[in-house]
Structures are given as structure tokens and as C-alpha cells.
Coordinates of C-alpha atoms in Angstrom, one line a residue:
X1 CA 2.0 -16.0 13.9
X2 CA 5.2 -14.8 13.1
X3 CA 3.2 -15.5 9.9
X4 CA 0.9 -12.8 10.0
X5 CA 3.7 -10.3 11.0
X6 CA 5.1 -10.7 8.4
X7 CA 1.6 -10.6 6.1
X8 CA 1.2 -7.3 8.6
X9 CA 4.9 -5.9 7.8
X10 CA 4.3 -7.0 4.6
X11 CA 1.0 -4.8 4.0
X12 CA 2.2 -1.4 5.8
X13 CA 5.4 -1.6 3.2
X14 CA 4.2 -2.9 0.2
X15 CA 5.3 -1.1 -3.0
X16 CA 5.6 2.4 -0.7
X17 CA 9.1 1.5 -1.3
X18 CA 7.9 2.8 -5.3
X19 CA 5.6 5.6 -4.6
X20 CA 6.5 7.6 -1.1
X21 CA 9.4 9.0 -3.6
X22 CA 7.9 10.1 -6.7
X23 CA 4.9 11.0 -4.1
X24 CA 8.1 13.3 -2.3
X25 CA 9.6 14.6 -4.7
X26 CA 5.9 15.6 -6.2
X27 CA 3.8 17.5 -3.0
X28 CA 7.8 18.9 -1.9
X29 CA 9.8 17.0 1.3
X30 CA 7.6 19.0 4.5
X31 CA 3.9 17.9 2.4
X32 CA 5.9 14.7 1.8
X33 CA 7.3 14.2 5.8
X34 CA 3.0 15.6 7.0
X35 CA 1.9 13.2 4.8
X36 CA 4.1 9.9 6.1
X37 CA 3.3 11.2 9.4
X38 CA -0.4 11.0 9.1
X39 CA 0.3 8.4 7.0
X40 CA 2.0 5.7 9.3
X41 CA -0.7 6.9 12.2
X42 CA -3.4 5.7 10.5
X43 CA -1.9 2.3 9.8
X44 CA 0.1 2.6 13.5
X45 CA -4.4 3.2 14.4
X46 CA -5.8 0.0 12.0
X47 CA -3.1 -2.2 13.2
X48 CA -4.1 -1.9 17.2
X49 CA -7.4 -2.5 16.0
X50 CA -7.3 -5.4 14.5
X51 CA -5.5 -6.4 17.1
X52 CA -8.0 -5.7 20.2
X53 CA -10.4 -7.6 17.5
X54 CA -8.8 -10.0 17.1
X55 CA -8.3 -10.7 20.8
X56 CA -12.2 -9.6 22.3
X57 CA -13.0 -11.6 18.8
X58 CA -11.1 -15.3 19.9
X59 CA -9.4 -15.5 16.4
X60 CA -6.8 -16.0 14.7
X61 CA -8.0 -15.0 11.2
X62 CA -9.0 -11.6 9.5
X63 CA -11.7 -12.8 7.9
X64 CA -12.8 -14.6 10.5
X65 CA -12.2 -11.2 12.7
X66 CA -14.9 -9.6 9.5
X67 CA -17.0 -12.4 9.7
X68 CA -17.3 -11.9 13.7
X69 CA -17.6 -8.3 13.5
X70 CA -19.9 -6.9 10.7
X71 CA -21.8 -10.9 9.1
X72 CA -19.7 -13.4 6.2
X73 CA -21.1 -11.5 3.2
X74 CA -18.9 -8.7 4.1
X75 CA -16.0 -11.4 5.1
X76 CA -16.6 -12.3 1.2
X77 CA -16.2 -8.6 0.4
X78 CA -13.0 -7.8 1.5
X79 CA -11.3 -11.0 -0.2
X80 CA -12.8 -9.4 -3.4
X81 CA -10.8 -6.5 -2.1
X82 CA -7.4 -8.6 -1.1
X83 CA -7.7 -10.6 -4.8
X84 CA -8.3 -6.7 -6.8
X85 CA -5.1 -4.7 -4.8
X86 CA -2.5 -6.5 -5.1
X87 CA -4.1 -6.3 -9.3
X88 CA -4.8 -2.2 -9.0
X89 CA -1.6 -2.1 -7.4
X90 CA 0.9 -3.7 -9.9
X91 CA -1.1 -2.2 -12.7
X92 CA -0.5 1.9 -11.1
X93 CA 3.5 0.5 -10.4
X94 CA 3.5 -0.8 -14.2
X95 CA 1.9 2.8 -15.5
X96 CA 4.1 4.9 -13.9
X97 CA 7.7 2.2 -15.0
X98 CA 5.5 3.1 -18.8
X99 CA 5.7 6.6 -17.4
X100 CA 9.1 6.6 -16.6
X101 CA 10.7 4.7 -18.6
X102 CA 8.9 6.9 -22.1
X103 CA 10.3 10.4 -20.2
X104 CA 13.9 8.5 -20.1
X105 CA 13.3 7.5 -23.6
X106 CA 12.6 11.3 -24.3
X107 CA 15.3 12.4 -23.1
X108 CA 17.8 10.8 -24.4
X109 CA 17.0 11.1 -27.5
X110 CA 16.1 14.9 -27.9
X111 CA 19.5 15.8 -26.2
X112 CA 22.2 18.2 -28.8
X113 CA 25.8 16.5 -28.8
X114 CA 27.6 18.4 -30.8
X115 CA 31.3 17.7 -31.6

């Protein structure tokens, strides 16, 4: 049960530590706060649905919940998405970091310092 809790916390927090400040910087603090609240609401709702389905189907694994509620083919589709999502997130964070490094190096290289 502790492992399930840690997995859920990891999914909720995930790469948000890197993405949220960047997003808020782009849209502004008010819109960023509203988006954050709406996202938190949907995350909470999804967690409640998953926990309720686990209780109703008498299972403890996410794959078994999907298998019992949507069929075995969807369990494989969900597993495929669980494989692809971390890969795609890693790629997008790599692009974000690369762009920030490029912007920082461009800034520092083009400084006109007169002594």
C-alpha cells in the first residue's frame, strides 16, 4: 500500500517541479494559479475514481482495474502509454533544458562589457 501511495505521489508531482514555474512565467501568475487549481481538481477526481474502482473490483493493481473494467486489450494499451509517457516527458524536458542553456549562453556571449 505504501508503494502504491508513492507511485501516486510520483505521478502527481512528476516533472511539475520543472514545468510549473516555466508555465506560470509564460501565462502570468493569475492564469497560472487558476490552471494549477483546475489541474489539482482533476487529479484529485481521477485518484478518487481509481481508488473507488479498486475497491469495487477488489483489486490492488492498476492493470487489473483496467482489465476488469475495460477489458484485457485496454490493459496492454495503458501499459504502452505508461511506457511512452516517461520517454516523451524526458524528451520534452531535454528540449526545455537545451533551449534554456542556449538562451543563457546567447545572453552571456552577447554582453557588451566596456572597461
